[in-house]
Tab-separated table of N, CA and C in Angstrom:
chain	number	residue	atom	x	y	z
A	1	MET	N	28.318	-12.113	27.981
A	1	MET	CA	27.906	-13.491	27.808
A	1	MET	C	29.150	-14.311	27.485
A	2	GLY	N	29.707	-14.948	28.460
A	2	GLY	CA	30.933	-15.704	28.268
A	2	GLY	C	30.656	-17.146	27.903
A	3	VAL	N	31.664	-17.777	27.383
A	3	VAL	CA	31.593	-19.187	27.035
A	3	VAL	C	32.430	-19.919	28.060
A	4	SER	N	31.941	-21.044	28.561
A	4	SER	CA	32.700	-21.757	29.577
A	4	SER	C	34.048	-22.175	29.023
A	5	ARG	N	35.065	-22.142	29.891
A	5	ARG	CA	36.424	-22.454	29.470
A	5	ARG	C	36.539	-23.850	28.890
A	6	SER	N	35.785	-24.801	29.420
A	6	SER	CA	35.893	-26.178	28.936
A	6	SER	C	35.387	-26.314	27.498
A	7	ALA	N	34.542	-25.384	27.049
A	7	ALA	CA	34.004	-25.451	25.689
A	7	ALA	C	34.905	-24.738	24.684
A	8	ASN	N	35.965	-24.115	25.170
A	8	ASN	CA	36.850	-23.346	24.291
A	8	ASN	C	38.097	-24.134	23.934
A	9	LYS	N	38.651	-23.809	22.789
A	9	LYS	CA	39.912	-24.388	22.328
A	9	LYS	C	40.863	-23.233	22.070
A	10	ARG	N	42.034	-23.279	22.661
A	10	ARG	CA	43.016	-22.206	22.493
A	10	ARG	C	43.720	-22.376	21.147
A	11	ILE	N	43.864	-21.264	20.426
A	11	ILE	CA	44.580	-21.276	19.147
A	11	ILE	C	45.613	-20.156	19.151
A	12	VAL	N	46.529	-20.225	18.234
A	12	VAL	CA	47.522	-19.165	18.065
A	12	VAL	C	47.269	-18.530	16.703
A	13	VAL	N	47.166	-17.211	16.694
A	13	VAL	CA	46.901	-16.479	15.457
A	13	VAL	C	48.015	-15.463	15.257
A	14	SER	N	48.579	-15.430	14.062
A	14	SER	CA	49.607	-14.435	13.736
A	14	SER	C	48.947	-13.273	13.006
A	15	LEU	N	49.249	-12.063	13.468
A	15	LEU	CA	48.692	-10.856	12.854
A	15	LEU	C	49.814	-9.866	12.577
A	16	PRO	N	49.669	-9.084	11.517
A	16	PRO	CA	50.611	-7.982	11.316
A	16	PRO	C	50.498	-7.012	12.502
A	17	VAL	N	51.593	-6.386	12.848
A	17	VAL	CA	51.630	-5.497	14.010
A	17	VAL	C	50.565	-4.410	13.907
A	18	THR	N	50.401	-3.833	12.724
A	18	THR	CA	49.427	-2.740	12.580
A	18	THR	C	48.002	-3.228	12.831
A	19	LEU	N	47.694	-4.440	12.386
A	19	LEU	CA	46.359	-4.989	12.630
A	19	LEU	C	46.165	-5.264	14.116
A	20	LEU	N	47.178	-5.798	14.772
A	20	LEU	CA	47.089	-6.054	16.211
A	20	LEU	C	46.888	-4.754	16.977
A	21	GLN	N	47.538	-3.693	16.542
A	21	GLN	CA	47.358	-2.391	17.198
A	21	GLN	C	45.912	-1.917	17.057
A	22	GLU	N	45.336	-2.124	15.883
A	22	GLU	CA	43.925	-1.755	15.690
A	22	GLU	C	43.028	-2.594	16.584
A	23	VAL	N	43.308	-3.890	16.642
A	23	VAL	CA	42.531	-4.799	17.497
A	23	VAL	C	42.614	-4.336	18.946
A	24	ASP	N	43.821	-4.049	19.401
A	24	ASP	CA	43.990	-3.615	20.787
A	24	ASP	C	43.281	-2.297	21.062
A	25	GLY	N	43.221	-1.424	20.054
A	25	GLY	CA	42.473	-0.177	20.219
A	25	GLY	C	40.991	-0.448	20.421
A	26	VAL	N	40.450	-1.374	19.641
A	26	VAL	CA	39.030	-1.737	19.778
A	26	VAL	C	38.792	-2.401	21.129
A	27	VAL	N	39.684	-3.299	21.509
A	27	VAL	CA	39.571	-4.006	22.789
A	27	VAL	C	39.518	-3.005	23.940
A	28	LYS	N	40.402	-2.030	23.893
A	28	LYS	CA	40.448	-1.025	24.959
A	28	LYS	C	39.185	-0.171	24.962
A	29	ARG	N	38.777	0.273	23.772
A	29	ARG	CA	37.594	1.139	23.651
A	29	ARG	C	36.323	0.425	24.100
A	30	GLU	N	36.195	-0.837	23.710
A	30	GLU	CA	34.963	-1.575	24.008
A	30	GLU	C	35.047	-2.368	25.308
A	31	LYS	N	36.194	-2.287	25.977
A	31	LYS	CA	36.390	-2.949	27.268
A	31	LYS	C	36.039	-4.437	27.201
A	32	LYS	N	36.670	-5.120	26.267
A	32	LYS	CA	36.480	-6.560	26.145
A	32	LYS	C	37.828	-7.199	25.883
A	33	SER	N	37.877	-8.497	25.954
A	33	SER	CA	39.140	-9.204	25.728
A	33	SER	C	39.361	-9.418	24.235
A	34	ARG	N	40.608	-9.690	23.885
A	34	ARG	CA	40.907	-10.042	22.496
A	34	ARG	C	40.108	-11.273	22.094
A	35	SER	N	40.031	-12.226	23.001
A	35	SER	CA	39.304	-13.466	22.693
A	35	SER	C	37.852	-13.181	22.345
A	36	GLU	N	37.213	-12.328	23.142
A	36	GLU	CA	35.806	-12.003	22.873
A	36	GLU	C	35.670	-11.285	21.535
A	37	LEU	N	36.579	-10.364	21.253
A	37	LEU	CA	36.539	-9.645	19.979
A	37	LEU	C	36.697	-10.615	18.808
A	38	PHE	N	37.648	-11.540	18.910
A	38	PHE	CA	37.855	-12.500	17.827
A	38	PHE	C	36.666	-13.454	17.694
A	39	ARG	N	36.060	-13.863	18.814
A	39	ARG	CA	34.857	-14.711	18.728
A	39	ARG	C	33.754	-13.990	17.964
A	40	GLN	N	33.535	-12.726	18.331
A	40	GLN	CA	32.503	-11.943	17.647
A	40	GLN	C	32.840	-11.766	16.170
A	41	ALA	N	34.096	-11.487	15.875
A	41	ALA	CA	34.513	-11.288	14.484
A	41	ALA	C	34.322	-12.565	13.671
A	42	MET	N	34.660	-13.706	14.245
A	42	MET	CA	34.513	-14.979	13.527
A	42	MET	C	33.041	-15.311	13.303
A	43	LYS	N	32.206	-15.065	14.303
A	43	LYS	CA	30.766	-15.305	14.143
A	43	LYS	C	30.206	-14.432	13.023
A	44	LEU	N	30.591	-13.165	13.020
A	44	LEU	CA	30.128	-12.243	11.986
A	44	LEU	C	30.612	-12.693	10.614
A	45	TYR	N	31.876	-13.078	10.527
A	45	TYR	CA	32.437	-13.536	9.256
A	45	TYR	C	31.682	-14.759	8.744
A	46	LEU	N	31.455	-15.731	9.614
A	46	LEU	CA	30.754	-16.951	9.200
A	46	LEU	C	29.318	-16.653	8.781
A	47	ARG	N	28.647	-15.756	9.494
A	47	ARG	CA	27.280	-15.366	9.135
A	47	ARG	C	27.263	-14.711	7.757
A	48	GLU	N	28.220	-13.820	7.501
A	48	GLU	CA	28.294	-13.145	6.205
A	48	GLU	C	28.608	-14.133	5.086
A	49	GLN	N	29.447	-15.122	5.358
A	49	GLN	CA	29.751	-16.152	4.364
A	49	GLN	C	28.490	-16.932	4.000
A	50	LYS	N	27.691	-17.282	5.008
A	50	LYS	CA	26.443	-18.011	4.746
A	50	LYS	C	25.498	-17.167	3.900
A	51	LYS	N	25.386	-15.883	4.234
A	51	LYS	CA	24.530	-14.986	3.449
A	51	LYS	C	25.002	-14.922	2.002
A	52	ARG	N	26.324	-14.811	1.819
A	52	ARG	CA	26.883	-14.735	0.468
A	52	ARG	C	26.580	-16.009	-0.309
A	53	GLN	N	26.720	-17.151	0.346
A	53	GLN	CA	26.443	-18.424	-0.321
A	53	GLN	C	24.974	-18.523	-0.727
A	54	ILE	N	24.083	-18.059	0.141
A	54	ILE	CA	22.652	-18.084	-0.170
A	54	ILE	C	22.358	-17.155	-1.344
A	55	ARG	N	22.949	-15.943	-1.326
A	55	ARG	CA	22.738	-15.006	-2.438
A	55	ARG	C	23.228	-15.596	-3.755
A	56	GLU	N	24.397	-16.221	-3.726
A	56	GLU	CA	24.936	-16.820	-4.951
A	56	GLU	C	24.048	-17.958	-5.438
A	57	SER	N	23.533	-18.740	-4.509
A	57	SER	CA	22.644	-19.839	-4.874
A	57	SER	C	21.351	-19.305	-5.493
A	58	LEU	N	20.792	-18.259	-4.900
A	58	LEU	CA	19.583	-17.642	-5.453
A	58	LEU	C	19.855	-17.070	-6.840
A	59	GLU	N	20.994	-16.421	-6.986
A	59	GLU	CA	21.346	-15.839	-8.285
A	59	GLU	C	21.443	-16.927	-9.353
A	60	ARG	N	22.092	-18.043	-9.012
A	60	ARG	CA	22.184	-19.157	-9.972
A	60	ARG	C	20.789	-19.675	-10.316
A	61	GLY	N	19.936	-19.783	-9.308
A	61	GLY	CA	18.576	-20.251	-9.546
A	61	GLY	C	17.805	-19.319	-10.457
A	62	TYR	N	17.939	-18.010	-10.219
A	62	TYR	CA	17.252	-17.040	-11.073
A	62	TYR	C	17.760	-17.127	-12.507
A	63	GLN	N	19.073	-17.294	-12.664
A	63	GLN	CA	19.636	-17.399	-14.006
A	63	GLN	C	19.153	-18.672	-14.699
A	64	GLU	N	19.071	-19.771	-13.939
A	64	GLU	CA	18.599	-21.024	-14.522
A	64	GLU	C	17.125	-20.934	-14.909
A	65	MET	N	16.358	-20.170	-14.161
A	65	MET	CA	14.926	-20.038	-14.431
A	65	MET	C	14.628	-18.996	-15.507
A	66	ALA	N	15.605	-18.197	-15.883
A	66	ALA	CA	15.371	-17.095	-16.822
A	66	ALA	C	14.764	-17.582	-18.130
A	67	SER	N	15.302	-18.645	-18.717
A	67	SER	CA	14.776	-19.107	-20.008
A	67	SER	C	13.364	-19.672	-19.850
A	68	ILE	N	13.107	-20.343	-18.740
A	68	ILE	CA	11.756	-20.866	-18.494
A	68	ILE	C	10.776	-19.704	-18.348
A	69	ASN	N	11.166	-18.701	-17.571
A	69	ASN	CA	10.296	-17.540	-17.374
A	69	ASN	C	10.045	-16.798	-18.681
A	70	LEU	N	11.050	-16.713	-19.537
A	70	LEU	CA	10.882	-16.064	-20.838
A	70	LEU	C	9.876	-16.831	-21.687
A	71	CYS	N	9.976	-18.153	-21.698
A	71	CYS	CA	9.018	-18.973	-22.458
A	71	CYS	C	7.601	-18.784	-21.929
A	72	LEU	N	7.463	-18.774	-20.602
A	72	LEU	CA	6.136	-18.574	-20.010
A	72	LEU	C	5.575	-17.206	-20.373
A	73	ALA	N	6.419	-16.193	-20.353
A	73	ALA	CA	5.966	-14.845	-20.710
A	73	ALA	C	5.522	-14.791	-22.164
A	74	LYS	N	6.274	-15.441	-23.054
A	74	LYS	CA	5.895	-15.470	-24.469
A	74	LYS	C	4.566	-16.186	-24.657
A	75	GLU	N	4.379	-17.292	-23.927
A	75	GLU	CA	3.108	-18.016	-24.017
A	75	GLU	C	1.957	-17.157	-23.517
A	76	ALA	N	2.191	-16.409	-22.447
A	76	ALA	CA	1.141	-15.551	-21.899
A	76	ALA	C	0.780	-14.448	-22.886
A	77	ILE	N	1.775	-13.873	-23.527
A	77	ILE	CA	1.512	-12.832	-24.532
A	77	ILE	C	0.699	-13.416	-25.683
A	78	TYR	N	1.090	-14.600	-26.142
A	78	TYR	CA	0.368	-15.258	-27.232
A	78	TYR	C	-1.080	-15.521	-26.815
A	79	ALA	N	-1.287	-16.006	-25.597
A	79	ALA	CA	-2.642	-16.292	-25.115
A	79	ALA	C	-3.467	-15.012	-25.021
A	80	GLU	N	-2.852	-13.929	-24.566
A	80	GLU	CA	-3.561	-12.652	-24.486
A	80	GLU	C	-3.953	-12.155	-25.875
A	81	GLU	N	-3.050	-12.296	-26.834
A	81	GLU	CA	-3.357	-11.874	-28.203
A	81	GLU	C	-4.491	-12.710	-28.781
A	82	GLU	N	-4.470	-14.007	-28.546
A	82	GLU	CA	-5.545	-14.885	-29.021
A	82	GLU	C	-6.876	-14.492	-28.395
A	83	ALA	N	-6.855	-14.208	-27.091
A	83	ALA	CA	-8.088	-13.806	-26.409
A	83	ALA	C	-8.598	-12.483	-26.966
A	84	GLU	N	-7.705	-11.563	-27.232
A	84	GLU	CA	-8.091	-10.270	-27.784
A	84	GLU	C	-8.713	-10.437	-29.169
A	85	HIS	N	-8.128	-11.296	-30.002
A	85	HIS	CA	-8.689	-11.554	-31.334
A	85	HIS	C	-10.071	-12.202	-31.217
A	86	ALA	N	-10.223	-13.105	-30.271
A	86	ALA	CA	-11.517	-13.770	-30.082
A	86	ALA	C	-12.576	-12.759	-29.673
A	87	VAL	N	-12.223	-11.853	-28.776
A	87	VAL	CA	-13.168	-10.820	-28.345
A	87	VAL	C	-13.505	-9.909	-29.517
A	88	ASP	N	-12.509	-9.523	-30.301
A	88	ASP	CA	-12.753	-8.671	-31.471
A	88	ASP	C	-13.714	-9.350	-32.441
A	89	ARG	N	-13.529	-10.656	-32.669
A	89	ARG	CA	-14.419	-11.395	-33.577
A	89	ARG	C	-15.840	-11.441	-33.024
A	90	MET	N	-15.942	-11.629	-31.711
A	90	MET	CA	-17.278	-11.689	-31.104
A	90	MET	C	-17.979	-10.340	-31.199
A	91	VAL	N	-17.238	-9.275	-30.965
A	91	VAL	CA	-17.810	-7.934	-30.998
A	91	VAL	C	-18.215	-7.559	-32.419
A	92	SER	N	-17.397	-7.943	-33.384
A	92	SER	CA	-17.685	-7.577	-34.773
A	92	SER	C	-18.695	-8.532	-35.406
A	93	GLY	N	-19.032	-9.588	-34.688
A	93	GLY	CA	-20.020	-10.527	-35.204
A	93	GLY	C	-19.434	-11.535	-36.157
A	94	GLY	N	-18.112	-11.636	-36.207
A	94	GLY	CA	-17.513	-12.511	-37.199
A	94	GLY	C	-16.866	-13.646	-36.611
């Protein structure tokens, strides 16, 4: 699945020789161009960055909600204890 040439922008990227050798090994093994490999790598990197940002945002939200959730849990425990006492009073006739 190629991208039309008019939609592409040529860039120059500097890589350490050892990394370029690894890239060329993958290119040869997978029978694709360096450009295609770098496009795929950049898409994957950007997707992973978005996932990381979402996870961090969720984590912050959970941390912000922690005190609210603790208060709600304490209220629920108190309500359950009150209900239990009410049932005990009804059962004992008092």
